[in-house]
Coordinates of C-alpha atoms and ligand atoms in Angstrom, one line a residue:
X7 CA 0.0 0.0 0.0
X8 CA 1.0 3.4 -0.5
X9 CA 2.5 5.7 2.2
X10 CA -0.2 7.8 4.0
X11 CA -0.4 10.3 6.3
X12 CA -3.8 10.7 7.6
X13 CA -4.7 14.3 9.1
X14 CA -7.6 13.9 11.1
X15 CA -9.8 17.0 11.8
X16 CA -12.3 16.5 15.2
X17 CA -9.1 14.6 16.3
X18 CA -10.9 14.8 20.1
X19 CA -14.4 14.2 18.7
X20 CA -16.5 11.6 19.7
X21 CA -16.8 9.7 16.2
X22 CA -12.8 9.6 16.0
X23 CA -13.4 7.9 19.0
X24 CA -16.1 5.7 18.4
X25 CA -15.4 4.9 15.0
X26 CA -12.3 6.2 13.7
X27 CA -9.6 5.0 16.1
X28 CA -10.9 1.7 16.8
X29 CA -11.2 1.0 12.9
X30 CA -7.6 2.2 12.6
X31 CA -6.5 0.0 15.0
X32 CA -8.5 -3.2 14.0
X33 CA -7.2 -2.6 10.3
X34 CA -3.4 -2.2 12.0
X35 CA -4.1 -5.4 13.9
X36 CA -5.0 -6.8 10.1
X37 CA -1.8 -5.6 8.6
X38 CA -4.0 -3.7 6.4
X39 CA -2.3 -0.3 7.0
X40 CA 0.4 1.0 4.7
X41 CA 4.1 0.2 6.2
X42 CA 4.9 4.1 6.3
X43 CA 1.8 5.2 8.1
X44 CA 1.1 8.1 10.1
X45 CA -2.0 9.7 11.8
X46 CA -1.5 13.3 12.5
X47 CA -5.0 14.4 15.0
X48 CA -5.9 17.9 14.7
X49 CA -8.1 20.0 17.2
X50 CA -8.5 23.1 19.1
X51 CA -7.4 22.2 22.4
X52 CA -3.7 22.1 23.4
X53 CA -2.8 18.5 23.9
X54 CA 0.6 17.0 24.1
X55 CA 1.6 14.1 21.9
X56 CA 1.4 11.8 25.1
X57 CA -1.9 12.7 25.9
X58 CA -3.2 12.3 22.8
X59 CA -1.9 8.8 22.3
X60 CA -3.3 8.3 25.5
X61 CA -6.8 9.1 25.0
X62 CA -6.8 7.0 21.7
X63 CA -4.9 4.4 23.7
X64 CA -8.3 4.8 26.3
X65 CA -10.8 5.2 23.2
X66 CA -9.3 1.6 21.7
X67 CA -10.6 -0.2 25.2
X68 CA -13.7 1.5 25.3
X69 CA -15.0 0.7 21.7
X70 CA -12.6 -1.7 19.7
X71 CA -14.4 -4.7 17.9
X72 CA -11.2 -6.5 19.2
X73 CA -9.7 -6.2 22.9
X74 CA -7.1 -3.5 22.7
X75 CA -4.8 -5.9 25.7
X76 CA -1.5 -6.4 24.1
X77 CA 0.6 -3.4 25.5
X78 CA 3.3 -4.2 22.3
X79 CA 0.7 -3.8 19.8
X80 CA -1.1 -0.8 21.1
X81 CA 2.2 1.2 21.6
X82 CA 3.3 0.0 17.8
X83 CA 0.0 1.1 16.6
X84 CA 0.4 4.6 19.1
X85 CA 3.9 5.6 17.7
X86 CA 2.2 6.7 14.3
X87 CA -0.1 9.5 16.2
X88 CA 1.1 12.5 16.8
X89 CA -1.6 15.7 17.7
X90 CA -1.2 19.5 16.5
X91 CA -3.4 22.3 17.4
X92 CA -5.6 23.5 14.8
X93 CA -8.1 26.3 14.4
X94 CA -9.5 25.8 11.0
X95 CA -9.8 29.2 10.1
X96 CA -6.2 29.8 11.4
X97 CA -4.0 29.9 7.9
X98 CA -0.8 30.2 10.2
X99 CA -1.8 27.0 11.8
X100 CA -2.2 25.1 8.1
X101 CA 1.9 26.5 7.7
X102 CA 2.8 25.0 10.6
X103 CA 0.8 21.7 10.2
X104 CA 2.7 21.5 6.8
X105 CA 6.2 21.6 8.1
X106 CA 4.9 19.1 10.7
X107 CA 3.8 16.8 7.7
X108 CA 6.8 17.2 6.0
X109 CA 9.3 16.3 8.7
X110 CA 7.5 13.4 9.4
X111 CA 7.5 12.1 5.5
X112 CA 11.1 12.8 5.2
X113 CA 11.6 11.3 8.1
X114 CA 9.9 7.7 7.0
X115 CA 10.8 8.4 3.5
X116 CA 7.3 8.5 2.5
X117 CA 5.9 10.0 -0.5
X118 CA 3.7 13.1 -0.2
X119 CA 0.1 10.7 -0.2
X120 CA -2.2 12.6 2.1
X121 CA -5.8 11.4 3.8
X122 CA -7.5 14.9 4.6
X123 CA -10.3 13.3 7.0
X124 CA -13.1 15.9 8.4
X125 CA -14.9 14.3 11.1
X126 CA -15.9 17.7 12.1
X127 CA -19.7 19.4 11.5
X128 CA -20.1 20.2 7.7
X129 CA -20.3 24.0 8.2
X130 CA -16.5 23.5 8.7
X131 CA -15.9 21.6 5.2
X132 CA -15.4 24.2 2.8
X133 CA -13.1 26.5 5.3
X134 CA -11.1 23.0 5.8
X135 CA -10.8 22.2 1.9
X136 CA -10.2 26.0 0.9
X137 CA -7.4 26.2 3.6
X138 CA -5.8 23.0 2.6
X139 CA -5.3 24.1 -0.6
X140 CA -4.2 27.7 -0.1
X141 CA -1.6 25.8 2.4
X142 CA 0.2 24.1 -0.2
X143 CA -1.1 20.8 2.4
X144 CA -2.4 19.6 -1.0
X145 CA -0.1 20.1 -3.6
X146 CA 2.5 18.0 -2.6
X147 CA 3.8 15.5 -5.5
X148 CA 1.6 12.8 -4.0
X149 CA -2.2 11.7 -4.0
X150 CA -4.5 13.6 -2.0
X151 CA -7.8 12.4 -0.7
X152 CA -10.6 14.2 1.2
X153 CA -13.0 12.0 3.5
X154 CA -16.2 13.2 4.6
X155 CA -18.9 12.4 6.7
X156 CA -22.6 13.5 6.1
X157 CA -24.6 15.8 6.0
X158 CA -23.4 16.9 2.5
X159 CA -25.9 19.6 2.1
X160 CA -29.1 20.6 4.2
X161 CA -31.5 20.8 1.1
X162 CA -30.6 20.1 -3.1
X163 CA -29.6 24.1 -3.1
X164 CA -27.2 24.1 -0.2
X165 CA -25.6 20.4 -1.3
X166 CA -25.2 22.3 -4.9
X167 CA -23.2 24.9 -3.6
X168 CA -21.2 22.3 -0.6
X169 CA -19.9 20.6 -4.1
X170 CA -19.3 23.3 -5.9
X171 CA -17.2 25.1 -3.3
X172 CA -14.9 21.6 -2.7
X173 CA -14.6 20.9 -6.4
X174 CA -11.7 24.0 -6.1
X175 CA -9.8 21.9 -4.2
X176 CA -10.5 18.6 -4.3
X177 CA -11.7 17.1 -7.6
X178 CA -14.3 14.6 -7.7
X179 CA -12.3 11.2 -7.8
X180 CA -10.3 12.8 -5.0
X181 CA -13.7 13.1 -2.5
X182 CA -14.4 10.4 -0.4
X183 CA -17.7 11.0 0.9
X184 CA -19.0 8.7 3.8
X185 CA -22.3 6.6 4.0
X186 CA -21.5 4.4 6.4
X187 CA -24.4 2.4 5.4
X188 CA -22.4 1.4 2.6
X189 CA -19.7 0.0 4.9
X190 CA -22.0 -2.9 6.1
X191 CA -20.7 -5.3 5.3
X192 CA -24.2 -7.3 4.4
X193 CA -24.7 -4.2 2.2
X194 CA -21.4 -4.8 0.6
X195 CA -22.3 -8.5 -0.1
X196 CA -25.8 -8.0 -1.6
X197 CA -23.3 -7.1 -5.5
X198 CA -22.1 -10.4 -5.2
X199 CA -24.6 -12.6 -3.7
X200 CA -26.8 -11.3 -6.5
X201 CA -23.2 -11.7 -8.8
X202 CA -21.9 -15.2 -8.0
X203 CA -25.8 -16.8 -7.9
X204 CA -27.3 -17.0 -11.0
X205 CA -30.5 -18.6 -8.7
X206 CA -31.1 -14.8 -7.4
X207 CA -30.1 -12.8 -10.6
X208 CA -32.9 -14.9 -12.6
X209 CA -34.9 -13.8 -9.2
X210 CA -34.1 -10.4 -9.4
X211 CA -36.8 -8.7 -11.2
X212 CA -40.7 -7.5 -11.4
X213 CA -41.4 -11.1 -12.9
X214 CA -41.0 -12.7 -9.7
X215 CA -41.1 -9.8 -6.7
X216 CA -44.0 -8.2 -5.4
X217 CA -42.6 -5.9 -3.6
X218 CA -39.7 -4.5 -1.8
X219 CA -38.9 -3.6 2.2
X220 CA -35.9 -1.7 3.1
X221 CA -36.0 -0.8 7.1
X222 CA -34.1 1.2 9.1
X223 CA -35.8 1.3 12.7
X224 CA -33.6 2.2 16.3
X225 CA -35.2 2.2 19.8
X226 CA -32.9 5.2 21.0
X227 CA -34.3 8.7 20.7
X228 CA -32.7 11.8 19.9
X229 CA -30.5 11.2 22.5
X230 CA -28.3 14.6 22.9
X231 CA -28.4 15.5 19.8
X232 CA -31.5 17.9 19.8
X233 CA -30.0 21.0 18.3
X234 CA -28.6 19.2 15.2
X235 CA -31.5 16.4 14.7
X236 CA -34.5 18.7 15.7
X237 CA -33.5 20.7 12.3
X238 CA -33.2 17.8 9.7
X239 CA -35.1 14.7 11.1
X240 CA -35.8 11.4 9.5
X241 CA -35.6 12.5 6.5
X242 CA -32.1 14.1 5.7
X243 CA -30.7 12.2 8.9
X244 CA -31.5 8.6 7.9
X245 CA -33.6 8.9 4.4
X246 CA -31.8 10.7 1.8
X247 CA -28.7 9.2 2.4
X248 CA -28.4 5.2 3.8
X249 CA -31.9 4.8 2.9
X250 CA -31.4 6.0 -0.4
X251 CA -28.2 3.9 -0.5
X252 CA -30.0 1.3 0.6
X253 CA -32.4 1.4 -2.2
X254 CA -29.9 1.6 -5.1
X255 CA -27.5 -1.2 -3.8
X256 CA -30.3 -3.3 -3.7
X257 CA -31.7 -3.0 -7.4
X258 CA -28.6 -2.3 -9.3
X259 CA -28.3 -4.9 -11.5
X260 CA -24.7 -5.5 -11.9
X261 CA -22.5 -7.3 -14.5
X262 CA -19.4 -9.8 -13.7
X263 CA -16.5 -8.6 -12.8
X264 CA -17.9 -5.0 -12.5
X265 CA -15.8 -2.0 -11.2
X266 CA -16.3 0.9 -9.2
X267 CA -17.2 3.0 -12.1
X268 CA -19.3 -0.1 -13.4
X269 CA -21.5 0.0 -9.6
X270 CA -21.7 3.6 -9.6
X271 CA -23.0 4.3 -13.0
X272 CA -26.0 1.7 -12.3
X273 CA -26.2 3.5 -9.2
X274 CA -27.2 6.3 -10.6
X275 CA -29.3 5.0 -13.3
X276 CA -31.2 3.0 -10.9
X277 CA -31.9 6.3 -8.7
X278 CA -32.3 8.3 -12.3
X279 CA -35.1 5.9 -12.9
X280 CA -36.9 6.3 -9.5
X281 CA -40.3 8.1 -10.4
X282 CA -40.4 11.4 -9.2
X283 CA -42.7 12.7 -6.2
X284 CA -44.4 16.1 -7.0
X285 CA -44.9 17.9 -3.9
X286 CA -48.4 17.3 -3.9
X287 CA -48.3 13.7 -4.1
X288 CA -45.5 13.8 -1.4
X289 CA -49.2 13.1 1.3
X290 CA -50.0 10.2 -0.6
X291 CA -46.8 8.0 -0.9
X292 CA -44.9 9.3 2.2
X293 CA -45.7 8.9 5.7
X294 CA -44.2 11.1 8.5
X295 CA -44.2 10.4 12.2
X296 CA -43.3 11.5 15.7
X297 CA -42.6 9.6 18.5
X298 CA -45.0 9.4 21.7
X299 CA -44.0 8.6 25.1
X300 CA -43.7 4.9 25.2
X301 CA -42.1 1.7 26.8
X302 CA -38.9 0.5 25.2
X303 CA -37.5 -2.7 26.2
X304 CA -40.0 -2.8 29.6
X305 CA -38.8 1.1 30.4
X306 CA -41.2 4.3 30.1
X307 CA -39.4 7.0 28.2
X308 CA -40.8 10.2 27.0
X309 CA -42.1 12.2 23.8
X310 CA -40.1 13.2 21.7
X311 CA -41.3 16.9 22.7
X312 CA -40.6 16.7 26.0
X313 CA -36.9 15.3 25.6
X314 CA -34.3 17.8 26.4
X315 CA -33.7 20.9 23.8
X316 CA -36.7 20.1 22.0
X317 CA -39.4 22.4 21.6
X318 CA -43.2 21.6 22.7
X319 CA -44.4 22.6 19.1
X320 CA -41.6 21.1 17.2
X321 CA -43.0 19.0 14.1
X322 CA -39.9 17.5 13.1
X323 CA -39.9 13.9 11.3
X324 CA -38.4 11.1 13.7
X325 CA -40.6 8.4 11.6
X326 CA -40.3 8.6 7.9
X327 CA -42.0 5.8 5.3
X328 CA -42.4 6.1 1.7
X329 CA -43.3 4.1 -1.4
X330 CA -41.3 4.6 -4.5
X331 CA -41.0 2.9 -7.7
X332 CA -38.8 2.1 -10.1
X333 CA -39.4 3.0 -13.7
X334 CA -37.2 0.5 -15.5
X335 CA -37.2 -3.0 -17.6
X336 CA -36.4 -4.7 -14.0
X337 CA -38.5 -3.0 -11.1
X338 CA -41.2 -1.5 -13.2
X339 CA -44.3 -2.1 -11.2
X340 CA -42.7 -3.4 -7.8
X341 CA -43.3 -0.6 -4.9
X342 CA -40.4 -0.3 -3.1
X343 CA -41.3 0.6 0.8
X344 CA -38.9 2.5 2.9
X345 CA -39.3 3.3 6.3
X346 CA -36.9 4.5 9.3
X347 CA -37.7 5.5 12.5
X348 CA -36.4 6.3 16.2
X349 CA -37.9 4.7 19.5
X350 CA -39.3 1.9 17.1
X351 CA -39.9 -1.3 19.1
X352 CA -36.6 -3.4 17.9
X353 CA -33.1 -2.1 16.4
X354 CA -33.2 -3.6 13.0
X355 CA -31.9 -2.9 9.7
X356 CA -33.0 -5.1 7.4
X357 CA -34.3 -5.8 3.6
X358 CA -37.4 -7.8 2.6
X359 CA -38.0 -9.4 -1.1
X360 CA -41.4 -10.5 -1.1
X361 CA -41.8 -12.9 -4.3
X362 CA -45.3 -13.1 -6.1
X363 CA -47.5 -15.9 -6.3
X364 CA -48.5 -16.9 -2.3
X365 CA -49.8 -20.2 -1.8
X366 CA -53.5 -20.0 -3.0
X367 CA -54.9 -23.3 -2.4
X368 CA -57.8 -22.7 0.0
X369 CA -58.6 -26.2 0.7
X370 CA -55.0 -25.7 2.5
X371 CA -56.4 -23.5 5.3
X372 CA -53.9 -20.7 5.0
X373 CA -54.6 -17.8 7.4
X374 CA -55.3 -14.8 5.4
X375 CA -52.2 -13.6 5.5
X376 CA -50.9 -15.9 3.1
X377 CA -47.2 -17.0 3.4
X378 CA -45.2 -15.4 0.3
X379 CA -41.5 -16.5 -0.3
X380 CA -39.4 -14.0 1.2
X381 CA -35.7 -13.0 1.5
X382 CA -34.9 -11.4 3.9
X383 CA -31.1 -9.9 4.4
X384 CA -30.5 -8.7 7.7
X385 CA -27.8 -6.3 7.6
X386 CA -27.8 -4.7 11.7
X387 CA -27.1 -5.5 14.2
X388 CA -27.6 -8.9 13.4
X389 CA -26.2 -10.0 9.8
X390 CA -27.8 -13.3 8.3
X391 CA -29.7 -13.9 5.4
X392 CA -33.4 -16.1 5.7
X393 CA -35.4 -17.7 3.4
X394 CA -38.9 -18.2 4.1
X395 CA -40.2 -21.1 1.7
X396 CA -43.5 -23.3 2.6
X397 CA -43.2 -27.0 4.0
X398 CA -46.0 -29.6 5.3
X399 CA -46.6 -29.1 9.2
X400 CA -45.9 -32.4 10.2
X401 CA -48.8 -32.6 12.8
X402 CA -51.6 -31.3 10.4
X403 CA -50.5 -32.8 7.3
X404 CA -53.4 -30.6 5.1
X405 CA -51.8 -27.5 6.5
X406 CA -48.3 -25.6 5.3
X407 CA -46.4 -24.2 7.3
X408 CA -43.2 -21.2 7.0
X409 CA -40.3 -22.5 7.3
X410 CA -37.2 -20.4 8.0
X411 CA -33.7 -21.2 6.1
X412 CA -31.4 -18.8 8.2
X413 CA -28.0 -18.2 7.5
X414 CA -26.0 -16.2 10.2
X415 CA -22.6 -15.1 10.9
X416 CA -21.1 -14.2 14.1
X417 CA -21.0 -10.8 15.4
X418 CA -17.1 -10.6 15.9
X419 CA -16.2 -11.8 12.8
X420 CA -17.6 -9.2 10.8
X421 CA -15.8 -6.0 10.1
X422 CA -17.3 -2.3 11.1
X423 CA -18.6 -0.4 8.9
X424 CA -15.4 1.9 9.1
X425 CA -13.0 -0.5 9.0
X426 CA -13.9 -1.2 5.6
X427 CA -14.4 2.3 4.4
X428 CA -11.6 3.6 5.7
X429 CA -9.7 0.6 4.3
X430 CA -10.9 1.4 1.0
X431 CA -10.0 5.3 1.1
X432 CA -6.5 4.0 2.0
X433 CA -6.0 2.0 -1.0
X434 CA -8.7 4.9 -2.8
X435 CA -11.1 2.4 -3.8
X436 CA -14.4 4.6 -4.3
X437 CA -16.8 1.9 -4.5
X438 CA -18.7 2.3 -1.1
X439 CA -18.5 6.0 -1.2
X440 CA -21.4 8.1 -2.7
X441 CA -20.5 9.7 -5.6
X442 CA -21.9 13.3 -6.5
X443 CA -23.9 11.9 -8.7
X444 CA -25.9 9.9 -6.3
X445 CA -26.0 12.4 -3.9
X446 CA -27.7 14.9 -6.1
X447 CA -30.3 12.8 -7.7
X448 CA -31.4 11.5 -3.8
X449 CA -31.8 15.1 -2.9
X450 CA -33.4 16.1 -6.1
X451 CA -36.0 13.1 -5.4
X452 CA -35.9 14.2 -1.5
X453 CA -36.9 18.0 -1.8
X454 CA -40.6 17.9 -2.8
X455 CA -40.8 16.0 0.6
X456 CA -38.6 18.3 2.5
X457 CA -41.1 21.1 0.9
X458 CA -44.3 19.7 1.5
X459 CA -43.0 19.0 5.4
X460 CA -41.9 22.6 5.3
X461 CA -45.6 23.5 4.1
X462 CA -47.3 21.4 6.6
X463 CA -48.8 19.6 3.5
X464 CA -47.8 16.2 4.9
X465 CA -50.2 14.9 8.2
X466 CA -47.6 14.5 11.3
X467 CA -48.4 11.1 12.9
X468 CA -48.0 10.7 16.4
X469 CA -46.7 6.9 17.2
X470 CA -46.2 5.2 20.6
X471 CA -42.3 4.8 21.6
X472 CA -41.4 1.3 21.3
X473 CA -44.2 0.5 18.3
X474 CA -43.9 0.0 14.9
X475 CA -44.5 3.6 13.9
X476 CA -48.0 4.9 12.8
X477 CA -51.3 3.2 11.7
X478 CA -50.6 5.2 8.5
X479 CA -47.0 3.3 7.9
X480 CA -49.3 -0.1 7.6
X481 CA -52.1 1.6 5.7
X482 CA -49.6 2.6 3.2
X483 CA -48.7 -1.1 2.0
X484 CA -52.4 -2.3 2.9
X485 CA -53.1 0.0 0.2
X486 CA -51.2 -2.5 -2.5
X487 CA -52.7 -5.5 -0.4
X488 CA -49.3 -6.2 1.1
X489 CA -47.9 -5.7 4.9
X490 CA -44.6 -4.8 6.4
X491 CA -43.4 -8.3 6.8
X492 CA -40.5 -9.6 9.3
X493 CA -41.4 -7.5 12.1
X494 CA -41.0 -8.8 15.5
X495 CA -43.9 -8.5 16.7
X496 CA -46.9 -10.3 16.5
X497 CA -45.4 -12.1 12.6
X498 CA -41.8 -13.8 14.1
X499 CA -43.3 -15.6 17.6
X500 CA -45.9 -17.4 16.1
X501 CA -43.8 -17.9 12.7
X502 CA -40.9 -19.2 14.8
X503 CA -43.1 -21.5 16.5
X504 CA -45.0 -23.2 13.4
X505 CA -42.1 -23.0 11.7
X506 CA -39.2 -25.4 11.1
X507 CA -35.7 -23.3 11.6
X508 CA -32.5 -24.4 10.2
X509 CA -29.8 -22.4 10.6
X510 CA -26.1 -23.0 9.0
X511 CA -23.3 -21.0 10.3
X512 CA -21.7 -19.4 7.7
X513 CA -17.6 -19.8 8.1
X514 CA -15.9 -16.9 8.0
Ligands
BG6_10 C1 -26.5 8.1 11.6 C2 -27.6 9.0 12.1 O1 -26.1 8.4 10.4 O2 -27.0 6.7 11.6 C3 -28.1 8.5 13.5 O3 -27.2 10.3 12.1 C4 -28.5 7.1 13.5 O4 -29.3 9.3 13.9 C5 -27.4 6.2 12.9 O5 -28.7 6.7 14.8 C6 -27.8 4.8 12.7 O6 -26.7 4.0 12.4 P1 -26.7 2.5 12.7 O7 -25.4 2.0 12.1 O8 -26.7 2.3 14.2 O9 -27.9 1.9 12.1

C-alpha cells in the first residue's frame, strides 16, 4: 500500500473515537495499514503528543471490535499519532501543520500521499478544503484524498453549492464522501450474492417480486443530539442518504466482474429511474411520524417533545415511510417501501424481497395472510440472510407451514462499517463512497418531501415509543394488499413457532 499520512480534523471528537480510532486499530491489527503510516490528530485544544496517544490508547478499550490488551501492539500502533493544534480558520496553523507533515515524510521516507479526513460538522468543510489548498497541504507531489462524513448539504440548493465550493480543491475522484451504510458489510455482499448466484439474478426482477422492504428502525431517541437532529429529522438524517443507498444497492443490476465506475453508474441509473414525487403527491406515498411517550424494552421514556432541547411545538420527522418505484425494464411495477424510524420497538436494519404468487390453495387452510416467499437480508445488528419457503406441518398434514432457512454469521467476525471504508479510502477504492452523482439525484427526489414538510402539507403522525411507527405506515402497503413483513412483533413468535428453523453458520 502506498505511504499515507492521515490528518484527522475532530481529532478529540466523539466519532474519531467511536469509530475512527478503533477502525484504525483493527485494520493495523490486520496488517491492512500501509508500512509508512502516520495519523497526525488535529483539534482546538492544546494536547501534548502523550496525551493524545493516551486518550486513543483509552478510546481503543472502550469501543474496539477486538480487545485492545497487548501493550506491544497498542504502543506499535500509538507511535504513528502524533496531535497539533488546529483552528480551522487559522492559515498560520495550516503552515505550521505542513512543516509538521513534511518532517515526518522525510523522516519515514514516504511520499507526499495525504488522507484529509473531516470528522468535524459540515459548516466547517469548505473552510477545511479552501485552507488545505491555499496551504500548499495539498499540492505536494503525491495523491491527496478528502474523507467526509454527512450531512453533505441541508436541502438540493445548499448540497449544490457544498460541491461546488470543494470541487476548487479537491476534484471529484479525490472526494471520499461517507455513507456508512455502505460500509455494512451485508450491504457490501448484496453485489455479489446477487453476482456469484445466478438462482437470485434470474430472481431479481418484477417477474418474480412483489414488492420491496428496506427498514431502518432504532429504539434510542434523539438522544443529545437535539440542536442538530430537531433541524433535519428522519428525512435528511436517515432517508436521503443510507436509505437512499440502501435502495440503489439493492436494485442495481450488476455485471461480472464489475468495477467501481461499473457499480456507480448503475447507481445512478437506478436512482435516475426512481419516479419522481411532486410535492403534492408527497401526502400520498410518504408517511411522517413523531414519536409518543412509550415503553422501550419494559422502560417508560418520554415524547419526543418533552426530551431535552426540544421544543413543545416542534413538528420535526423522527418516523419517515415512503413508497417509491422504479421505472425500468427490472422494477417497473414493484413498490419499493422505505421506512426509518427512532424509538421503534426493535433495532433492526433489514431488507425484505417479497416474491409473487403466495400459496393460494384454499382447501389448505392458509390464514389470510398468506405466506409469500421472502428474503430477507438482515444487515444490523444482526447479519444473516433467511429464506422463508412453505413445507408440510408435520402434525396437520393438510396444512403448510413457513419455514425459515437462516444463514447467520457471528457478530465478531464481521468487520465495522469503518474498518472497511476507511480501508478502502487508504487504498482509494471509491466503490462504497457516494459519488456526487448519487448524492444529487437523492436530494433532487428528497426536496418535494422536504417542501411539503416545510408547508405542513404532509399529516404529522404521532406513534407510541417502542411500536412499529403509525397506523398510516401499515395503511400505506395495505393500500397494494401487502404488509410490512418480518417485524418482530406479532409475525416472528408465532412464525418461529409453526415454523421449522435451520440455521447454518456461515464460516468466516
Ligand atoms: C446516523 C444517524 O447516520 O446513523 C443517526 O445520524 C443514526 O441518527 C445512525 O442513529 C444509525 O446508524 P446504525 O449504524 O446504528 O444503524
Amino acid at each position: 500500500m502506498d505511504a499515507t499520512t492521515f490528518i484527522l480534523f475532530g481529532a478529540t471528537g466523539d466519532l474519531a473515537k467511536r469509530k475512527i480510532y478503533p477502525a484504525l486499530f483493527n485494520l493495523f491489527i490486520d496488517g491492512k495499514l500501509p508500512q509508512a503510516f502516520s495519523v497526525f490528530g488535529l483539534g482546538r485544544r492544546e494536547l501534548t503528543d502523550e496525551t493524545f496517544r493516551a486518550n486513543v490508547g483509552q478510546a481503543l478499550r472502550s469501543f474496539s471490535r477486538r480487545e485492545a490488551n497487548d501493550d506491544e501492539a497498542v504502543s506499535r500502533f500509538l507511535s504513528a499519532f502524533s496531535y497539533s493544534v488546529l483552528h480551522i480558520d487559522r492559515e498560520d496553523d495550516y503552515a505550521n501543520l505542513l512543516r509538521l507533515v513534511e518532517q515526518r515524510e522525510a523522516a519515514l521516507n514516504a511520499a507526499p500521499n495525504r488522507m484529509f479526513y473531516l470528522s468535524v460538522g459540515p459548516e466547517f468543510f469548505t473552510t477545511i478544503a479552501a485552507n488545505v489548498k491555499s496551504s500548499g497541504l495539498g499540492s505536494a507531489d503525491g495523491w491527496k484524498r478528502l474523507v467526509i462524513e454527512k450531512p453533505f448539504g441541508h436541502d438540493l440548493q445548499s448540497a449544490r453549492e457544498l460541491n461546488e465550493q470543494l470541487s476548487r480543491s479537491f476534484e471529484e475522484h479525490e472526494v471520499f464522501r461517507i455513507d456508512h451504510y455502505l460500509g455494512k458489510p451485508m450491504v457490501q455482499k448484496l453485489e455479489i450474492l446477487q453476482q456469484a448466484n445466478p438462482v437470485l439474478q434470474a430472481l431479481w426482477t418484477n417477474r418474480h417480486i412483489a414488492n420491496v422492504q428496506i427498514t431502518a428502525n432504532e429504539t434510542v431517541g434523539v438522544e443529545e443530539r437535539a440542536g442538530y437532529y430537531d433541524h433535519v429529522g428522519a428525512v435528511r438524517d436517515m432517508f436521503q442518504n443510507h436509505m437512499l443507498q440502501l435502495l440503489m444497492m439493492l436494485a442495481i443490476h450488476l455485471p461480472n466482474n464489475s468495477t467501481s465506475d461499473d457499480v456507480r453508474l448503475r447507481k445512478k441509473k437506478v436512482m435516475e429511474a426512481v419516479v419522481p414525487l411532486p410535492k403534492e403527491n408527497v401526502a400520498l406515498q410518504v408517511i411522517r411520524g413523531q414519536y409518543a411517550e412509550g415503553t422501550i424494552q419494559g422502560k417508560p421514556v418520554v415524547g419526543y417533545k418533552s426530551e431535552p432541547g426540544i421544543a413543545e411545538t416542534s413538528t420535526n420527522d423522527t418516523f419517515i415511510a415512503a413508497r417509491l418505484e422504479i421505472d425500468d425494464y427490472f422494477w417497473r411495477g414493484v413498490p419499493f417501501y422505505i421506512r426509518t424510524g427512532k424509538r421503534m420497538a426493535e433495532k433492526s436494519t433489514r431488507i425484505v424481497i417479497e416474491f409473487k404468487e403466495p400459496l393460494k390453495q384454499p382447501a389448505l387452510a392458509l390464514d389470510d395472510s398468506k405466506t409469500p416467499n421472502l428474503l430477507v437480508f438482515e444487515i444490523s445488528p444482526n447479519e444473516g440472510i433467511t429464506l422463508q419457503l412453505n413445507t408440510r406441518d408435520p402434525q396437520q398434514k393438510d396444512e403448510f407451514k413457513p419455514m425459515h432457512v437462516n444463514f447467520h454469521t457471528s457478530e465478531q467476525d464481521v468487520p465495522e462499517a469503518y474498518e472497511n471504508l476507511i480501508g478502502d479510502a487508504l487504498r482509494g477504492d471509491p466503490t462504497f463512497f457516494s459519488h456526487w452523482d448519487e448524492v444529487e439525484l437523492a436530494w433532487k427526489w428528497v426536496q418535494p418531501i422536504l417542501d411539503a414538510f416545510a408547508e405542513n402539507l404532509v399529516p404529522l403522525h404521532s406513534y407510541a415509543a417502542g411500536s412499529y411507527g403509525p397506523a398510516a405506515s401499515d395503511e400505506l402497503l395495505a393500500k397494494d394488499g401487502y404488509r410490512w413483513r418480518f417485524d418482530a412483533e406479532p409475525e416472528q413468535p408465532n412464525e418461529t413457532k409453526a415454523g421449522e428453523n435451520y440455521a447454518y453458520h456461515a464460516n468466516h
